[in-house]
Amino acid sequence: MNTPAHSSPSAPGPVSPSAPAPPPLRSRTVFAAAHVVADPHAGTTPDGPAAVDWDATLAFRHHLWSQGLGVAEAMDTAQRGAGLDWGAAAELIRRSAAEARAVGGLLACGAGTDQLPAHGASLADVRDAYEEQLGTVEAAGARPVLMASRQLAAAATGPDDYRELYGHLLRQTTRPVILHWLGEMFDPALAGYWGSAEPGTATETLLALVADHPGKVDGIKISLLDPGREVRLRRRLPRTVRCYTGDDFHYPELIAGDGHGFSHALLGVFDPLAPLAAAAVRRLDTGDTAGFRAVLDPTVALARHLFAAPTRHYKTGVVLLAWLAGHQSHFTMVGGLQSARSLPHLRRAHQLADALGLFPDPERAARRMRTLLTVYGADDA
């Protein structure tokens, strides 16, 4: 096992692939939203069907489970609505569910409406699309995450449309779901979700929906990059409903919590940070909040860099780090989105991740980064 000499004293070294699976996390429920690995040899185009390397994609899920984390499947980290079409997402859900059953891995899967055209869908169309995807997730035996819908945001005329449509779905689900509130910084088409551009009003609609359907909501996944609003929301949730932070800027303080409670986690940034995230939460399991912060606080600089505006392109940095860490053999993304970030951005991501000791083989990571820069004539930049 190679441990970089410059890694943080409080950070564990890379986990050996042959190490036994660690015990599950106890104090928090933690999902890493996982990326997909593209097939670089497929003859496809950015607007064509998604071509997925299934072996590498599923191997990465096993990596996350081996750390003790849950997998949030077919979420925006997996390029839903940004290259991954519903056909490929449905196959991803079915395959990941089978793997999760084989190893006892925790799995939640996104159900949305992305099989619909971008424009012109009615509320009835949105309802039917959600029902189709919910059926796929539940048939696979996974916990559904009701993803925010671009088509619903376009078709809804106010809060009542959200309460009616989501209520219809919750009445027919067979197990509690996770509701996802994704802010417009992640997807501009979701502006004004829950029927209002004013977040306080939107919060009231969401809370009313939860109150209307006791026992139907496992948790709220909130991704607004506004820690104060998240704390206020979680303090008003019923005790049986979890708050899952999706805040990739403020996650250490939100997961650590305060005297009134804490957030669980469903985070895209825990895809590259999996070993450190798991090690940190295990310190919380022993009551060591200071140790938790000592491990996780240094990772925030990398997270803020990966999720810098335009935030929706954070997935490019996530896939870069997976390649540099050796989880995949290439830096290619579904839809060609490896080009969505600049070379200086990618170079900085490598530097920050290397300083955290995230690469099992730092020399391989450095060699791959040099190769990428050389291809684009920037090796001396």
Coordinates of C-alpha atoms in Angstrom, one line a residue:
M1 CA 0.0 0.0 0.0
N2 CA 1.5 3.3 -1.1
T3 CA 1.0 6.2 1.2
P4 CA 2.1 9.6 -0.1
A5 CA 4.7 11.3 2.1
H6 CA 2.9 14.6 1.8
S7 CA -0.6 13.3 2.9
S8 CA -2.2 14.8 5.9
P9 CA -1.2 13.2 9.2
S10 CA -4.9 12.9 10.0
A11 CA -5.9 11.3 6.7
P12 CA -5.7 7.5 6.3
G13 CA -3.7 6.0 3.5
P14 CA -5.3 4.6 0.4
V15 CA -7.3 1.4 1.0
S16 CA -5.8 -1.8 -0.4
P17 CA -8.2 -3.6 -2.8
S18 CA -7.4 -6.8 -1.0
A19 CA -8.3 -5.4 2.5
P20 CA -11.4 -6.9 4.1
A21 CA -14.6 -4.9 3.9
P22 CA -14.9 -2.5 6.8
P23 CA -17.9 -2.5 9.1
P24 CA -20.9 -0.4 8.0
L25 CA -21.1 3.2 9.1
R26 CA -23.4 3.7 12.2
S27 CA -23.8 7.3 13.1
R28 CA -24.8 8.7 9.6
T29 CA -26.4 7.3 6.5
V30 CA -24.0 8.2 3.7
F31 CA -24.4 7.8 0.0
A32 CA -21.9 8.7 -2.7
A33 CA -23.5 9.7 -6.0
A34 CA -21.5 7.6 -8.4
H35 CA -20.3 8.5 -11.9
V36 CA -20.5 6.3 -15.0
V37 CA -17.6 5.1 -17.0
A38 CA -18.0 5.7 -20.7
D39 CA -16.9 3.2 -23.3
P40 CA -14.2 5.1 -25.2
H41 CA -14.2 2.7 -28.1
A42 CA -17.9 3.1 -29.0
G43 CA -18.7 4.8 -32.3
T44 CA -21.2 7.3 -30.8
T45 CA -21.6 11.0 -30.9
P46 CA -22.3 13.6 -28.1
D47 CA -26.1 13.6 -29.0
G48 CA -26.3 9.8 -29.6
P49 CA -27.2 7.0 -27.2
A50 CA -24.9 6.7 -24.2
A51 CA -22.2 4.1 -24.5
V52 CA -21.2 2.7 -21.0
D53 CA -18.3 0.5 -20.0
W54 CA -20.4 -1.7 -17.7
D55 CA -17.5 -3.6 -16.1
A56 CA -15.6 -0.5 -15.1
T57 CA -18.8 1.3 -14.0
L58 CA -19.9 -1.6 -11.7
A59 CA -16.4 -2.1 -10.4
F60 CA -16.4 1.5 -9.2
R61 CA -19.7 0.8 -7.3
H62 CA -17.9 -2.1 -5.5
H63 CA -15.1 0.3 -4.6
L64 CA -17.7 2.6 -2.9
W65 CA -19.4 -0.3 -1.1
S66 CA -16.0 -1.6 0.0
Q67 CA -15.5 1.7 1.9
G68 CA -18.8 1.2 3.7
L69 CA -20.6 3.9 1.7
G70 CA -24.0 3.5 0.1
V71 CA -24.3 4.2 -3.7
A72 CA -26.7 6.7 -5.0
E73 CA -27.2 5.4 -8.5
A74 CA -28.4 7.1 -11.7
M75 CA -28.2 10.6 -10.2
D76 CA -26.9 13.8 -11.8
T77 CA -23.3 12.6 -11.0
A78 CA -24.0 9.8 -13.5
Q79 CA -24.8 12.5 -16.1
R80 CA -28.6 12.1 -16.0
G81 CA -29.8 14.8 -18.4
A82 CA -26.3 15.4 -19.5
G83 CA -25.4 12.5 -21.8
L84 CA -26.9 9.5 -20.0
D85 CA -30.3 8.8 -21.5
W86 CA -33.1 6.9 -19.7
G87 CA -32.5 3.6 -21.5
A88 CA -28.9 3.5 -20.3
A89 CA -30.0 4.8 -16.8
A90 CA -32.6 2.0 -16.5
E91 CA -30.0 -0.6 -17.4
L92 CA -27.6 1.0 -14.9
I93 CA -30.2 0.7 -12.2
R94 CA -30.9 -2.9 -12.9
R95 CA -27.2 -3.9 -13.0
S96 CA -26.3 -1.9 -9.9
A97 CA -29.2 -3.4 -8.0
A98 CA -28.1 -6.9 -8.8
E99 CA -24.5 -6.1 -7.6
A100 CA -25.9 -4.5 -4.5
R101 CA -27.9 -7.6 -3.6
A102 CA -24.8 -9.8 -4.1
V103 CA -22.7 -7.8 -1.6
G104 CA -25.4 -6.4 0.7
G105 CA -24.6 -2.9 -0.5
L106 CA -26.8 0.1 0.3
L107 CA -28.4 1.5 -2.8
A108 CA -30.7 4.3 -3.8
C109 CA -31.7 5.0 -7.4
G110 CA -32.9 8.1 -9.1
A111 CA -36.3 8.2 -10.7
G112 CA -37.0 11.2 -12.9
T113 CA -38.7 12.2 -16.2
D114 CA -35.8 12.5 -18.6
Q115 CA -37.4 10.1 -21.1
L116 CA -39.6 13.0 -22.1
P117 CA -38.7 15.7 -24.6
A118 CA -37.1 18.8 -23.2
H119 CA -40.1 21.0 -24.0
G120 CA -43.8 20.7 -24.3
A121 CA -44.6 17.9 -21.7
S122 CA -47.9 18.2 -19.8
L123 CA -48.4 17.5 -16.1
A124 CA -50.0 14.2 -17.2
D125 CA -46.9 13.3 -19.2
V126 CA -44.7 14.1 -16.2
R127 CA -46.7 11.9 -13.9
D128 CA -46.6 9.0 -16.4
A129 CA -42.8 9.4 -16.8
Y130 CA -42.2 9.4 -13.1
E131 CA -44.4 6.3 -12.7
E132 CA -42.4 4.5 -15.3
Q133 CA -39.1 5.2 -13.7
L134 CA -40.4 4.6 -10.2
G135 CA -41.6 1.2 -11.4
T136 CA -38.1 0.4 -12.7
V137 CA -36.4 1.4 -9.5
E138 CA -38.9 -0.5 -7.3
A139 CA -38.8 -3.6 -9.5
A140 CA -35.0 -3.6 -9.0
G141 CA -35.5 -3.6 -5.2
A142 CA -33.8 -0.2 -4.6
R143 CA -34.9 2.8 -2.6
P144 CA -36.2 5.5 -5.0
V145 CA -34.9 9.0 -5.1
L146 CA -37.5 11.2 -6.7
M147 CA -35.3 13.5 -8.7
A148 CA -36.2 17.1 -9.5
S149 CA -37.8 17.2 -13.0
R150 CA -37.0 19.8 -15.6
Q151 CA -40.3 19.0 -17.3
L152 CA -42.3 19.5 -14.1
A153 CA -40.5 22.9 -13.5
A154 CA -41.6 23.9 -17.0
A155 CA -45.2 22.6 -16.8
A156 CA -46.2 23.5 -13.2
T157 CA -48.1 26.7 -12.6
G158 CA -47.6 26.9 -8.9
P159 CA -47.1 25.0 -5.6
D160 CA -50.4 23.1 -5.9
D161 CA -49.2 21.3 -9.0
Y162 CA -46.1 20.0 -7.1
R163 CA -48.2 18.8 -4.1
E164 CA -50.7 17.1 -6.3
L165 CA -48.2 15.4 -8.6
Y166 CA -45.8 14.3 -5.9
G167 CA -48.7 13.3 -3.6
H168 CA -50.0 11.0 -6.4
L169 CA -46.6 9.3 -6.6
L170 CA -46.1 9.0 -2.9
R171 CA -49.5 7.3 -2.4
Q172 CA -48.4 4.5 -4.7
T173 CA -44.8 3.9 -3.7
T174 CA -44.1 0.6 -1.9
R175 CA -41.3 2.0 0.3
P176 CA -40.3 5.4 1.6
V177 CA -38.6 7.6 -1.0
I178 CA -35.9 10.3 -0.9
L179 CA -37.2 13.7 -2.3
H180 CA -34.5 15.7 -4.1
W181 CA -34.4 19.4 -4.1
L182 CA -31.7 20.4 -6.6
G183 CA -30.8 24.1 -6.9
E184 CA -30.5 26.0 -10.2
M185 CA -26.8 26.3 -9.7
F186 CA -26.6 22.6 -10.6
D187 CA -29.3 22.8 -13.3
P188 CA -30.6 26.2 -14.5
A189 CA -33.8 24.6 -15.8
L190 CA -34.8 23.9 -12.1
A191 CA -35.2 27.5 -11.1
G192 CA -38.4 28.1 -9.1
Y193 CA -38.8 24.5 -8.1
W194 CA -41.6 23.6 -5.7
G195 CA -43.6 26.4 -7.3
S196 CA -41.7 29.5 -6.2
A197 CA -38.6 31.5 -6.9
E198 CA -38.5 32.4 -3.2
P199 CA -36.7 29.6 -1.3
G200 CA -38.7 30.2 1.9
T201 CA -42.0 29.7 0.1
A202 CA -40.6 26.6 -1.7
T203 CA -39.6 25.2 1.7
E204 CA -43.1 25.5 3.0
T205 CA -44.5 23.6 0.0
L206 CA -42.0 20.8 0.5
L207 CA -42.7 20.6 4.2
A208 CA -46.4 20.5 3.6
L209 CA -45.9 17.6 1.1
V210 CA -44.0 15.6 3.7
A211 CA -46.6 16.3 6.4
D212 CA -49.4 15.2 4.0
H213 CA -47.8 11.8 3.5
P214 CA -46.5 10.4 6.8
G215 CA -44.3 7.3 6.5
K216 CA -43.8 7.8 2.8
V217 CA -40.6 10.0 2.9
D218 CA -37.3 8.5 4.1
G219 CA -35.6 11.9 3.7
I220 CA -35.0 15.1 1.8
K221 CA -31.9 15.5 -0.2
I222 CA -31.2 19.3 -0.4
S223 CA -28.6 20.7 -2.8
L224 CA -28.9 24.4 -2.6
L225 CA -25.3 25.3 -1.4
D226 CA -27.0 27.3 1.4
P227 CA -26.1 25.7 4.8
G228 CA -28.3 28.1 6.8
R229 CA -31.4 27.1 4.8
E230 CA -30.5 23.4 5.1
V231 CA -30.2 23.7 8.9
R232 CA -33.5 25.5 9.1
L233 CA -35.2 22.8 7.0
R234 CA -33.8 19.8 8.9
R235 CA -34.9 21.3 12.2
R236 CA -38.5 21.3 11.0
L237 CA -38.6 17.8 9.5
P238 CA -40.4 15.1 11.4
R239 CA -38.1 12.9 13.5
T240 CA -38.6 10.0 11.1
V241 CA -37.5 12.0 8.1
R242 CA -33.7 12.4 7.4
C243 CA -32.1 15.4 5.9
Y244 CA -29.5 14.3 3.4
T245 CA -27.0 17.1 2.6
G246 CA -26.2 17.6 -1.0
D247 CA -24.1 20.7 -0.2
D248 CA -20.7 20.0 -1.7
F249 CA -19.3 23.2 -0.1
H250 CA -20.3 22.9 3.5
Y251 CA -20.7 19.1 4.1
P252 CA -18.3 18.8 7.1
E253 CA -20.2 21.2 9.3
L254 CA -23.6 19.9 8.2
I255 CA -22.8 16.3 8.7
A256 CA -21.1 17.0 12.1
G257 CA -24.2 18.9 13.1
D258 CA -25.0 21.0 16.2
G259 CA -26.9 20.7 19.4
H260 CA -30.2 20.4 17.5
G261 CA -29.3 17.7 15.0
F262 CA -27.2 16.8 11.9
S263 CA -27.4 16.0 8.3
H264 CA -26.9 12.6 6.7
A265 CA -25.2 12.7 3.2
L266 CA -25.9 12.1 -0.4
L267 CA -23.0 13.8 -2.2
G268 CA -21.4 13.8 -5.6
V269 CA -18.1 14.9 -4.0
F270 CA -18.0 11.6 -2.0
D271 CA -17.4 9.8 -5.3
P272 CA -13.7 10.9 -5.4
L273 CA -13.5 11.4 -1.6
A274 CA -14.8 7.9 -0.7
P275 CA -11.9 6.6 1.5
L276 CA -11.6 9.9 3.4
A277 CA -15.4 10.3 3.8
A278 CA -15.7 6.8 5.2
A279 CA -12.8 7.2 7.5
A280 CA -14.2 10.5 8.8
V281 CA -17.6 9.2 9.5
R282 CA -16.1 6.2 11.4
R283 CA -14.6 8.8 13.7
L284 CA -18.1 10.2 14.3
D285 CA -19.2 6.6 15.0
T286 CA -16.9 6.8 18.1
G287 CA -18.1 10.2 19.1
D288 CA -14.9 11.9 17.8
T289 CA -16.3 15.0 16.1
A290 CA -12.9 16.8 16.2
G291 CA -11.3 13.8 14.5
F292 CA -14.1 13.8 11.9
R293 CA -13.5 17.4 11.1
A294 CA -9.7 16.9 11.0
V295 CA -10.1 14.3 8.2
L296 CA -12.8 16.0 6.2
D297 CA -12.2 19.8 6.5
P298 CA -9.0 19.7 4.4
T299 CA -11.1 18.2 1.5
V300 CA -13.3 21.2 1.1
A301 CA -10.8 23.1 -1.0
L302 CA -10.9 20.3 -3.6
A303 CA -14.7 20.1 -3.4
R304 CA -15.1 23.9 -3.9
H305 CA -12.7 23.6 -6.9
L306 CA -14.6 20.7 -8.5
F307 CA -17.9 22.4 -8.0
A308 CA -16.9 25.9 -9.1
A309 CA -19.2 27.7 -11.5
P310 CA -20.6 26.5 -13.8
T311 CA -21.4 24.0 -11.1
R312 CA -23.2 21.6 -13.4
H313 CA -19.8 20.7 -14.9
Y314 CA -18.4 19.3 -11.7
K315 CA -18.6 15.8 -13.2
T316 CA -15.7 16.4 -15.4
G317 CA -13.3 16.8 -12.4
V318 CA -14.9 13.8 -10.7
V319 CA -14.1 11.6 -13.8
L320 CA -10.6 13.0 -14.1
L321 CA -9.8 12.0 -10.5
A322 CA -11.2 8.5 -11.1
W323 CA -8.9 8.1 -14.0
L324 CA -5.9 9.5 -12.2
A325 CA -6.7 7.2 -9.2
G326 CA -6.8 4.1 -11.5
H327 CA -10.5 3.3 -11.3
Q328 CA -10.7 3.5 -15.1
S329 CA -8.3 3.3 -17.9
H330 CA -9.2 6.6 -19.7
F331 CA -10.5 10.1 -19.4
T332 CA -13.6 9.9 -21.6
M333 CA -17.1 10.9 -20.6
V334 CA -20.6 10.2 -21.9
G335 CA -21.5 13.0 -24.3
G336 CA -17.9 14.2 -24.6
L337 CA -18.1 16.2 -21.4
Q338 CA -14.4 15.6 -20.6
S339 CA -14.0 18.9 -22.5
A340 CA -16.3 20.8 -20.2
R341 CA -13.5 22.1 -18.0
S342 CA -10.3 23.9 -18.8
L343 CA -6.8 22.3 -18.6
P344 CA -5.8 24.7 -15.8
H345 CA -8.9 23.6 -13.8
L346 CA -8.0 19.9 -14.3
R347 CA -4.4 20.5 -13.4
R348 CA -5.4 22.2 -10.1
A349 CA -7.8 19.3 -9.3
H350 CA -4.9 16.9 -9.6
Q351 CA -2.8 19.0 -7.4
L352 CA -5.4 19.3 -4.7
A353 CA -6.3 15.6 -4.7
D354 CA -2.6 14.6 -4.6
A355 CA -2.1 16.8 -1.6
L356 CA -4.9 14.9 0.2
G357 CA -3.3 11.6 -0.5
L358 CA -6.3 10.4 -2.6
F359 CA -4.2 8.5 -5.2
P360 CA -3.2 4.9 -4.4
D361 CA -0.4 5.3 -6.9
P362 CA 0.7 9.0 -7.0
E363 CA 3.3 8.4 -9.7
R364 CA 0.8 6.9 -12.0
A365 CA -1.6 9.8 -11.4
A366 CA 1.2 12.3 -12.2
R367 CA 2.2 10.4 -15.3
R368 CA -1.4 10.3 -16.5
M369 CA -1.8 14.0 -15.8
R370 CA 1.4 14.8 -17.8
T371 CA 0.1 12.7 -20.7
L372 CA -3.2 14.6 -20.8
L373 CA -1.4 18.0 -20.7
T374 CA 1.0 16.8 -23.5
V375 CA -1.8 15.8 -25.8
Y376 CA -3.1 19.3 -25.6
G377 CA 0.3 20.9 -25.9
A378 CA 0.1 22.3 -22.3
D379 CA 2.8 20.2 -20.6
D380 CA 5.1 23.3 -20.2
A381 CA 2.2 25.7 -19.4

